[in-house]
Coordinates of N, CA and C in Angstrom, one line a residue:
X5 N 105.2 114.0 115.6 CA 104.6 115.2 115.7 C 103.0 115.0 116.5
X6 N 103.1 114.5 117.4 CA 101.8 114.3 117.9 C 101.9 115.4 119.4
X7 N 100.7 115.9 119.9 CA 100.7 117.0 121.1 C 101.0 115.9 122.4
X8 N 101.1 116.4 123.7 CA 101.3 115.6 124.9 C 99.6 114.8 125.1
X9 N 98.7 115.9 124.7 CA 97.2 114.7 124.9 C 97.3 113.3 123.9
X10 N 97.8 113.6 122.6 CA 97.8 112.1 121.8 C 98.8 111.5 122.4
X11 N 100.1 111.8 122.8 CA 100.9 110.7 123.2 C 100.4 110.0 124.5
X12 N 99.6 111.0 125.4 CA 99.0 110.4 126.6 C 98.0 108.9 126.0
X13 N 97.2 109.4 125.2 CA 96.4 108.3 124.8 C 97.2 107.0 124.2
X14 N 98.2 107.3 123.6 CA 99.0 106.4 122.7 C 99.4 105.6 123.8
X15 N 99.9 106.0 125.2 CA 100.6 105.1 126.3 C 99.4 104.6 126.9
X16 N 98.3 105.1 127.1 CA 97.5 104.6 127.5 C 96.7 103.4 127.1
X17 N 96.7 103.6 125.8 CA 95.9 102.7 125.0 C 96.7 101.2 125.1
X18 N 98.1 101.1 125.9 CA 99.1 100.5 125.4 C 99.9 100.0 124.3
X19 N 100.0 100.9 123.6 CA 101.3 100.7 122.2 C 102.5 100.5 122.6
X20 N 102.9 101.0 124.1 CA 104.1 100.7 124.0 C 104.4 100.0 125.6
X21 N 103.4 99.1 125.5 CA 103.3 97.9 126.7 C 102.6 98.7 127.8
X22 N 102.1 97.7 128.9 CA 101.8 98.4 130.0 C 102.7 99.2 130.6
X23 N 102.0 100.2 131.6 CA 102.8 101.0 132.0 C 102.8 100.6 134.0
X24 N 103.6 100.8 134.7 CA 103.8 100.6 135.7 C 104.1 101.7 136.7
X25 N 103.5 101.8 137.6 CA 103.1 103.2 138.8 C 104.3 102.9 139.6
X26 N 105.3 104.2 139.8 CA 106.7 104.3 140.6 C 106.3 105.4 141.2
X27 N 106.2 105.7 142.1 CA 105.8 106.7 143.2 C 104.7 107.5 142.5
X28 N 104.5 108.5 142.2 CA 103.3 109.3 141.4 C 103.5 109.2 139.8
X29 N 104.4 108.7 139.4 CA 104.4 108.8 138.1 C 104.4 107.2 137.4
X30 N 103.9 107.2 136.4 CA 103.7 105.6 135.5 C 104.8 105.8 134.5
X31 N 105.6 104.7 134.7 CA 106.6 104.6 133.4 C 106.5 103.3 132.7
X32 N 107.2 103.4 131.6 CA 106.5 102.6 130.2 C 108.4 102.0 129.8
X33 N 108.4 100.6 129.4 CA 109.5 99.9 129.1 C 110.2 100.8 128.1
X34 N 111.5 101.3 128.3 CA 112.0 102.2 127.0 C 112.2 101.3 125.6
X35 N 112.3 100.2 125.6 CA 112.7 99.1 124.4 C 111.3 99.1 123.7
X36 N 110.2 98.8 124.6 CA 108.9 98.6 124.0 C 108.4 100.3 123.4
X37 N 108.8 101.1 124.0 CA 108.4 102.5 123.4 C 109.5 102.9 122.1
X38 N 110.7 102.2 122.1 CA 111.5 102.6 120.9 C 111.2 101.5 119.8
X39 N 111.0 100.2 120.3 CA 110.0 99.5 119.1 C 108.7 100.7 118.5
X40 N 108.3 101.0 119.4 CA 106.7 101.6 118.8 C 107.2 102.9 117.7
X41 N 108.5 103.4 118.2 CA 108.6 104.8 117.6 C 109.5 104.4 116.1
X42 N 109.6 103.0 116.0 CA 110.3 102.3 114.6 C 109.6 101.7 114.0
X43 N 108.4 101.5 114.4 CA 107.4 101.2 113.3 C 107.3 101.7 112.1
X44 N 107.4 101.0 111.0 CA 107.5 101.5 109.7 C 105.8 102.3 109.4
X45 N 106.3 103.1 107.9 CA 104.9 103.6 107.6 C 104.5 102.5 106.7
X46 N 103.0 102.5 106.5 CA 102.7 101.4 105.7 C 102.8 102.0 104.2
X47 N 103.1 101.2 103.6 CA 103.3 101.6 102.2 C 102.2 101.7 101.3
X48 N 102.2 103.1 100.6 CA 100.8 103.4 99.8 C 100.5 102.4 98.9
X49 N 101.3 101.4 98.3 CA 101.0 100.7 97.3 C 100.1 99.5 98.1
X50 N 100.3 99.1 99.5 CA 99.5 98.3 100.2 C 98.1 99.0 100.7
X51 N 98.1 100.0 100.9 CA 96.8 100.9 101.2 C 96.1 101.4 100.0
X52 N 96.7 101.2 98.7 CA 95.8 101.6 97.4 C 95.2 100.3 97.1
X53 N 96.0 98.9 97.3 CA 95.5 97.6 97.0 C 94.3 97.6 97.9
X54 N 94.4 97.6 98.9 CA 93.1 97.5 100.5 C 92.2 98.6 99.8
X55 N 92.6 99.7 100.3 CA 91.9 100.7 100.4 C 90.7 100.7 101.4
X56 N 91.2 100.5 102.5 CA 90.6 100.3 103.8 C 89.7 101.5 104.4
X57 N 88.4 101.5 105.0 CA 88.1 102.6 105.7 C 88.6 102.5 107.0
X58 N 88.9 103.9 107.2 CA 90.0 104.3 108.1 C 89.2 105.0 109.2
X59 N 89.1 104.6 110.7 CA 88.5 105.6 111.4 C 89.6 106.0 112.5
X60 N 89.2 107.2 112.9 CA 90.5 107.7 113.9 C 89.8 107.8 115.6
X61 N 90.6 106.9 116.4 CA 90.1 106.7 117.9 C 90.3 108.1 118.7
X62 N 89.5 109.0 119.0 CA 89.6 110.1 119.6 C 89.7 109.6 121.0
X63 N 89.5 111.0 122.0 CA 89.8 110.9 123.3 C 88.8 110.1 124.0
X64 N 87.4 110.2 123.2 CA 86.1 110.0 123.8 C 86.1 108.4 123.5
X65 N 87.3 107.5 123.0 CA 86.8 106.1 122.9 C 88.1 105.6 123.8
X66 N 87.9 105.1 124.5 CA 89.1 104.4 125.6 C 89.5 103.0 124.9
X67 N 90.4 103.1 124.0 CA 90.4 101.8 123.5 C 92.2 101.2 124.3
X68 N 92.1 99.9 124.1 CA 92.9 99.0 125.2 C 93.5 97.8 124.4
X69 N 94.7 97.8 123.9 CA 95.2 96.9 123.3 C 95.2 95.3 124.1
X70 N 95.3 95.7 125.6 CA 95.3 94.3 126.4 C 93.9 93.6 126.4
X71 N 92.7 94.3 125.6 CA 91.5 93.6 125.7 C 91.4 92.7 124.6
X72 N 90.3 91.6 124.6 CA 89.9 90.8 123.4 C 90.0 91.5 122.0
X73 N 89.7 90.8 120.9 CA 89.2 91.5 119.8 C 87.7 92.2 119.9
X74 N 87.4 91.1 120.6 CA 86.0 91.1 120.6 C 85.5 92.7 121.5
X75 N 86.3 92.8 122.6 CA 86.1 94.1 123.6 C 86.5 95.1 122.7
X76 N 87.6 95.2 121.9 CA 87.9 96.2 121.1 C 87.0 96.6 120.1
X77 N 86.4 95.4 119.7 CA 85.2 95.6 118.4 C 84.1 96.8 119.0
X78 N 84.0 96.4 120.2 CA 82.8 97.4 120.7 C 83.3 99.0 120.7
X79 N 84.3 99.2 121.2 CA 84.7 100.5 121.2 C 85.0 101.1 119.4
X80 N 85.0 100.1 118.9 CA 85.6 100.7 117.3 C 84.5 101.2 116.5
X81 N 83.3 99.9 116.7 CA 82.3 100.0 115.5 C 81.1 100.7 115.8
X82 N 81.2 101.6 116.9 CA 79.9 102.3 117.4 C 80.0 103.7 117.0
X83 N 78.8 104.1 116.6 CA 78.6 105.8 116.8 C 79.7 106.5 115.8
X84 N 79.8 106.3 114.6 CA 80.7 107.2 113.6 C 79.6 108.1 112.4
X85 N 80.0 109.4 113.0 CA 79.2 110.4 111.4 C 80.0 110.3 110.3
X86 N 79.3 109.6 109.2 CA 80.0 109.6 108.1 C 79.6 110.4 107.1
X87 N 80.5 111.2 106.5 CA 80.1 112.6 105.7 C 79.2 111.9 104.6
X88 N 78.7 113.0 103.7 CA 77.7 112.4 102.9 C 78.1 111.8 101.8
X89 N 79.3 112.2 101.1 CA 79.8 111.4 99.9 C 80.4 110.2 100.1
X90 N 81.4 110.0 101.5 CA 81.6 108.8 101.8 C 80.7 107.9 102.2
X91 N 79.5 108.2 102.8 CA 78.2 107.3 103.1 C 77.8 107.0 101.7
X92 N 77.7 107.8 100.6 CA 77.4 107.2 99.5 C 78.3 106.0 99.1
X93 N 79.5 106.2 99.0 CA 80.6 105.2 98.5 C 80.5 104.1 99.1
X94 N 80.3 104.0 100.4 CA 80.1 102.9 101.6 C 79.0 102.2 101.0
X95 N 77.8 102.9 100.8 CA 76.4 102.2 100.6 C 76.7 101.5 98.8
X96 N 77.3 102.2 98.4 CA 77.1 101.6 96.7 C 78.4 100.8 96.4
X97 N 79.3 100.7 97.3 CA 80.9 100.2 97.0 C 81.2 99.1 97.9
X98 N 80.6 99.0 99.1 CA 80.7 97.8 100.0 C 79.6 97.9 100.7
X99 N 79.7 96.7 101.5 CA 78.7 96.4 102.3 C 77.5 95.8 101.8
X100 N 77.3 95.5 100.8 CA 76.4 95.1 99.6 C 76.4 93.9 99.5
X101 N 75.4 93.1 99.3 CA 75.3 91.7 98.7 C 76.0 90.9 99.3
X102 N 76.3 91.0 100.6 CA 77.4 90.2 101.0 C 79.0 90.5 101.1
X103 N 79.0 91.5 100.6 CA 80.4 92.1 100.3 C 81.1 92.7 101.9
X104 N 82.4 92.5 101.7 CA 83.1 92.9 103.1 C 83.6 94.2 102.7
X105 N 84.1 95.1 103.8 CA 84.6 96.5 103.7 C 85.8 96.5 105.0
X106 N 87.4 96.3 104.4 CA 88.1 96.3 105.0 C 88.2 97.9 106.3
X107 N 88.4 97.7 107.3 CA 88.4 99.0 108.1 C 89.4 98.7 109.1
X108 N 90.3 99.9 109.6 CA 91.4 99.9 109.9 C 91.2 101.1 110.8
X109 N 91.4 101.1 112.4 CA 91.1 101.9 113.1 C 93.2 102.2 113.5
X110 N 93.0 103.7 114.2 CA 94.3 104.1 114.6 C 94.1 105.1 115.7
X111 N 95.2 105.1 116.4 CA 95.5 106.0 117.5 C 96.5 106.8 117.2
X112 N 96.5 108.1 116.9 CA 97.5 109.0 116.5 C 98.1 108.6 115.4
X113 N 97.5 107.9 114.2 CA 98.1 107.5 113.1 C 98.9 106.1 113.2
X114 N 98.5 105.6 114.3 CA 99.3 104.2 114.6 C 98.2 103.2 114.3
X115 N 98.2 102.0 113.8 CA 97.2 101.2 113.3 C 97.0 100.2 114.8
X116 N 95.7 100.5 115.2 CA 95.8 99.1 116.6 C 94.6 98.4 116.2
X117 N 93.7 98.4 115.2 CA 92.8 97.6 114.7 C 92.5 97.3 113.8
X118 N 92.3 95.9 113.2 CA 91.4 96.1 111.9 C 90.4 94.9 111.9
X119 N 89.4 95.0 111.2 CA 88.2 94.2 111.0 C 87.5 94.6 109.5
X120 N 86.6 93.3 109.3 CA 85.9 93.5 108.0 C 84.1 94.2 108.4
X121 N 84.0 94.6 107.7 CA 82.5 95.7 108.1 C 81.5 95.0 107.1
X122 N 80.7 94.3 107.8 CA 79.7 93.4 106.6 C 78.2 94.2 106.5
X123 N 78.2 95.2 107.2 CA 77.0 96.1 107.2 C 77.1 97.1 108.0
X124 N 75.7 97.9 108.4 CA 76.1 98.8 109.6 C 74.5 98.8 109.6
X125 N 74.2 100.0 110.9 CA 73.0 100.3 111.4 C 72.9 101.7 111.8
X126 N 71.8 102.4 111.6 CA 71.6 103.8 112.0 C 71.2 104.0 113.6
X127 N 72.2 104.5 114.3 CA 72.0 104.7 116.0 C 71.2 106.1 116.2
X128 N 69.7 105.7 116.2 CA 68.7 106.5 116.1 C 68.5 106.9 117.4
X129 N 69.1 106.3 118.1 CA 69.1 106.7 119.9 C 70.4 107.8 120.5
X130 N 71.3 107.9 119.6 CA 72.5 108.4 119.8 C 71.9 110.1 120.0
X131 N 72.7 111.0 120.5 CA 72.5 112.3 120.9 C 72.4 113.1 119.6
X132 N 71.5 113.8 119.2 CA 71.8 114.6 117.7 C 72.8 115.3 117.9
X133 N 73.5 115.6 116.7 CA 74.5 116.5 116.5 C 73.8 117.7 115.6
X134 N 74.1 119.2 116.1 CA 73.5 120.3 115.3 C 73.8 120.5 114.2
X135 N 75.1 119.8 113.5 CA 75.4 119.9 111.9 C 75.6 118.6 111.6
X136 N 74.9 117.8 111.7 CA 74.6 116.5 111.1 C 72.9 116.3 110.7
X137 N 72.8 116.0 109.6 CA 71.4 115.6 109.0 C 70.9 114.4 109.3
X138 N 71.8 113.4 109.4 CA 71.6 111.7 110.0 C 72.2 111.4 110.9
X139 N 71.6 110.4 111.5 CA 72.3 109.7 112.6 C 73.6 109.2 112.2
X140 N 74.5 108.7 113.5 CA 75.8 108.3 113.5 C 75.4 106.8 112.9
X141 N 76.9 105.7 112.5 CA 76.3 104.4 112.1 C 76.9 104.0 113.2
X142 N 76.4 102.4 113.1 CA 77.2 101.4 114.0 C 77.7 100.1 113.0
X143 N 78.5 99.9 112.8 CA 79.4 99.0 112.0 C 79.3 97.7 112.5
X144 N 78.6 96.7 111.8 CA 78.6 95.4 112.1 C 80.3 94.6 111.7
X145 N 81.0 93.8 112.6 CA 82.2 93.9 112.2 C 82.8 92.4 112.2
X146 N 83.5 91.8 111.5 CA 84.1 90.4 111.7 C 85.8 90.8 112.0
X147 N 86.7 89.8 112.5 CA 87.9 89.6 112.6 C 88.4 90.0 110.9
X148 N 89.7 90.3 110.6 CA 89.9 90.7 109.5 C 90.5 89.6 108.9
X149 N 90.9 89.7 107.4 CA 91.3 88.4 106.8 C 92.8 88.9 106.6
X150 N 93.7 87.9 105.3 CA 95.0 87.9 105.3 C 95.5 89.9 105.1
X151 N 94.5 90.5 104.5 CA 94.9 91.7 103.9 C 95.5 92.6 105.1
X152 N 95.2 92.2 106.4 CA 95.6 93.2 107.6 C 97.3 92.9 107.9
X153 N 97.5 91.9 107.4 CA 99.0 91.5 107.9 C 100.0 92.6 107.6
X154 N 100.2 93.1 106.9 CA 101.2 94.2 106.0 C 100.8 95.5 106.6
X155 N 99.5 95.6 107.2 CA 99.0 97.0 107.6 C 99.3 97.0 109.2
X156 N 99.1 95.9 109.7 CA 99.0 96.0 111.4 C 100.7 96.4 111.7
X157 N 100.9 97.0 112.8 CA 102.1 97.4 113.5 C 102.9 98.1 112.3
X158 N 101.9 99.2 111.7 CA 102.5 100.4 111.3 C 102.0 101.6 111.2
X159 N 102.4 102.9 110.8 CA 101.5 103.8 110.9 C 101.1 104.7 109.7
X160 N 100.0 105.2 109.6 CA 99.5 105.6 108.2 C 99.7 106.9 108.1
X161 N 99.8 107.1 106.8 CA 100.5 108.8 106.7 C 99.0 109.6 106.5
X162 N 98.7 110.0 107.6 CA 97.4 110.4 107.6 C 97.7 112.1 108.2
X163 N 97.5 113.4 107.3 CA 97.2 114.5 108.1 C 96.0 114.5 108.8
X164 N 96.2 115.6 109.4 CA 94.6 116.2 109.9 C 93.5 116.2 108.8
X165 N 92.4 115.6 109.4 CA 91.4 115.4 108.4 C 90.4 114.7 109.1
X166 N 89.2 114.4 108.1 CA 88.2 113.7 108.8 C 88.4 112.5 109.9
X167 N 87.6 112.5 110.4 CA 87.7 111.2 111.5 C 87.4 109.7 111.0
X168 N 86.4 110.0 109.7 CA 86.2 108.6 109.1 C 86.4 109.1 107.7
X169 N 87.3 108.1 106.9 CA 87.5 108.4 105.4 C 87.9 106.8 105.1
X170 N 88.1 107.1 103.8 CA 88.2 105.7 102.8 C 89.9 106.2 102.1
X171 N 90.7 105.3 102.5 CA 92.0 105.7 101.7 C 91.8 105.6 99.9
X172 N 92.5 106.9 99.6 CA 92.3 106.9 98.4 C 91.1 107.6 97.9
X173 N 90.1 107.7 98.6 CA 88.9 108.3 98.1 C 88.6 109.6 98.0
X174 N 87.9 110.3 97.3 CA 87.6 112.0 97.4 C 87.1 112.3 98.5
X175 N 87.7 113.6 99.2 CA 87.1 114.1 100.2 C 86.3 115.1 100.1
X176 N 85.5 115.8 101.0 CA 84.8 116.9 100.7 C 85.2 117.7 102.0
X177 N 86.5 117.9 102.1 CA 87.1 118.6 103.5 C 86.7 120.1 103.3
X178 N 87.4 121.0 104.2 CA 87.0 122.3 104.1 C 88.0 123.0 102.9
X179 N 87.4 124.1 102.3 CA 88.4 124.7 101.1 C 89.1 126.0 101.8
X180 N 90.3 125.9 101.1 CA 90.9 127.3 102.0 C 91.8 128.2 100.8
X181 N 92.3 129.3 101.0 CA 92.5 130.2 100.3 C 91.8 130.8 99.2
X182 N 90.5 130.4 99.0 CA 89.6 131.3 98.5 C 89.6 132.4 98.6
X183 N 89.8 133.4 97.6 CA 89.3 135.1 97.6 C 88.0 135.5 97.1
X184 N 87.2 135.4 98.1 CA 85.8 135.8 97.6 C 85.6 137.3 97.2
X185 N 86.5 137.8 97.0 CA 86.4 139.1 96.7 C 86.6 139.3 95.4
X186 N 87.4 138.3 94.7 CA 87.6 138.4 93.0 C 86.6 137.7 92.4
X187 N 86.5 138.0 91.2 CA 85.2 137.9 90.2 C 85.4 136.3 90.0
X188 N 86.5 135.8 90.0 CA 86.8 134.4 89.8 C 86.9 133.5 90.8
X189 N 86.1 133.8 91.8 CA 86.3 133.3 93.4 C 85.4 131.7 93.1
X190 N 84.7 131.7 92.2 CA 83.9 129.8 92.3 C 85.1 129.3 91.2
X191 N 85.6 129.8 90.2 CA 86.8 129.1 89.7 C 87.9 128.8 90.8
X192 N 87.9 129.7 91.5 CA 89.2 129.3 92.7 C 89.0 128.3 93.1
X193 N 87.2 128.3 93.5 CA 87.0 127.1 94.7 C 87.1 126.0 93.8
X194 N 86.8 125.8 92.8 CA 86.4 124.4 91.8 C 87.6 124.0 91.8
X195 N 89.0 124.8 91.3 CA 90.7 124.5 91.4 C 90.9 123.7 92.6
X196 N 90.7 124.5 93.7 CA 91.1 123.9 95.1 C 90.5 122.9 95.6
X197 N 89.1 122.4 95.0 CA 88.6 121.4 95.4 C 89.1 120.3 94.6
X198 N 89.7 120.6 93.2 CA 89.7 119.6 92.4 C 91.4 119.1 92.9
X199 N 92.0 120.0 93.2 CA 93.6 119.7 94.0 C 93.3 118.8 95.3
X200 N 92.4 119.3 95.9 CA 92.3 118.4 97.2 C 91.9 117.1 96.9
X201 N 91.1 116.7 96.2 CA 90.7 115.2 95.5 C 91.9 114.8 95.2
X202 N 92.5 115.3 94.3 CA 93.9 114.6 93.7 C 94.9 114.1 94.8
X203 N 94.9 115.1 95.9 CA 95.5 114.8 97.2 C 95.2 113.8 97.8
X204 N 94.1 113.7 97.7 CA 93.3 112.2 99.0 C 93.0 111.3 97.8
X205 N 93.8 111.1 96.7 CA 93.3 110.1 96.0 C 95.0 109.3 95.4
X206 N 95.8 108.6 96.2 CA 96.9 108.2 95.8 C 97.0 107.4 94.5
X207 N 95.8 106.8 94.3 CA 95.7 105.5 93.3 C 95.6 106.5 92.2
X208 N 95.1 107.9 91.9 CA 94.9 108.5 90.7 C 96.0 109.2 90.5
X209 N 97.1 109.2 91.1 CA 98.2 110.5 90.8 C 98.2 110.8 89.3
X210 N 97.6 110.2 88.2 CA 97.8 110.3 86.9 C 96.5 111.1 86.2
X211 N 95.7 111.6 87.3 CA 94.2 111.8 86.4 C 94.4 113.1 86.0
X212 N 95.7 113.8 86.1 CA 95.6 115.0 85.5 C 96.0 115.0 84.0
X213 N 96.7 113.8 83.8 CA 97.2 113.6 82.6 C 96.2 113.5 81.6
X214 N 95.3 113.2 81.9 CA 93.9 112.7 81.4 C 93.0 113.7 81.3
X215 N 93.4 115.0 81.6 CA 92.6 116.0 81.5 C 91.1 116.1 82.4
X216 N 90.8 115.3 83.5 CA 89.9 115.6 84.2 C 90.0 116.8 85.4
X217 N 89.1 117.4 85.3 CA 89.0 119.1 86.2 C 88.0 119.2 86.8
X218 N 87.2 118.4 87.0 CA 85.9 118.6 87.9 C 85.9 117.1 88.8
X219 N 85.1 117.6 89.9 CA 85.1 116.9 91.1 C 84.3 115.6 90.6
X220 N 83.4 115.5 89.7 CA 82.2 114.6 89.4 C 82.9 113.8 88.7
X221 N 84.0 114.4 87.6 CA 84.7 113.5 86.7 C 85.8 112.7 87.4
X222 N 86.2 113.5 88.4 CA 87.1 112.5 89.3 C 86.9 111.3 90.1
X223 N 85.4 111.5 90.5 CA 84.7 110.2 91.4 C 84.2 109.5 90.4
X224 N 84.1 109.8 89.4 CA 83.7 108.6 88.3 C 84.9 108.2 87.8
X225 N 85.8 108.6 87.6 CA 87.3 107.9 87.3 C 87.7 107.0 88.5
X226 N 87.5 107.4 89.4 CA 88.2 107.0 90.5 C 87.5 105.8 90.9
X227 N 86.0 105.6 90.7 CA 85.4 104.3 90.9 C 85.8 103.2 89.7
X228 N 85.9 103.8 88.7 CA 86.3 102.9 87.5 C 87.8 102.4 87.7
X229 N 88.7 103.2 88.2 CA 90.1 102.9 87.9 C 90.6 102.1 89.4
X230 N 89.8 102.4 90.2 CA 90.2 101.4 91.6 C 90.2 100.0 91.8
X231 N 91.4 99.5 91.9 CA 91.6 98.1 92.2 C 90.9 97.2 92.9
X232 N 90.1 96.2 92.5 CA 89.2 95.6 93.4 C 89.1 95.5 94.5
X233 N 88.0 95.1 95.0 CA 87.9 95.2 97.0 C 88.5 93.8 97.1
X234 N 89.2 93.6 98.0 CA 89.5 92.4 98.6 C 88.4 91.5 99.3
X235 N 88.0 90.6 98.7 CA 86.6 90.1 99.4 C 87.4 88.6 100.0
X236 N 87.7 88.6 101.4 CA 88.4 87.8 102.2 C 87.6 87.9 103.2
X237 N 87.4 86.4 104.0 CA 86.6 86.5 105.2 C 88.0 86.0 106.2
X238 N 87.7 85.4 107.2 CA 88.8 85.2 108.2 C 89.8 84.3 108.1
X239 N 89.6 83.6 106.8 CA 91.0 82.4 106.5 C 91.9 83.3 105.8
X240 N 91.3 84.5 105.3 CA 92.2 85.6 104.1 C 92.0 84.8 102.6
X241 N 91.2 83.8 102.6 CA 90.7 83.4 101.4 C 90.2 84.2 100.1
X242 N 90.5 84.4 99.0 CA 89.6 85.2 98.1 C 88.3 84.8 97.7

């Protein structure tokens, strides 16, 4: 369920192995491509336990699996516009007091890179974006711990959404199907927002059972109920 542009980026990144030029075409090993298509979906239970920061590598980032981890890290870690709500979670929940934050990068939903974020800086020299009030972040990263093993060589169940997100965290994505001509438009807006937050928080599928009906209540519950952050270093030890 990807378009030709994304398919080309998948092949160019080397997910199906290196391409070979044959005449005017570039061909790929059919077995390597079949193995890529056979990679499993990452289990929700794994993602719920790790709750990684997920970044989607777009066409402006030329990612190459044949490069070293350090070279790949330079492509992945720089210049990310982080939504306000997610930025608050990152600042308050991770990258503080020496803690680490699992990071996973994807190309067309396939996992291509893992790291542990140890902090960030603001790239104040980056060209400003008209719809952003803060500059982009550049993450400080180190190689991932053992938590990455069950995630690599899988694909993530991501719908079209933000470029940067945390698995299981509430998002402030666009609201849809609000009829602003009705007198209860604000109530519609709140309900749709509530449902969107529930869909984005697989670790809180039972939130509705305890009667939480506001975005603020869900955020507080998510922070209280989420599993502990895996504090792993390069050797994967807790």
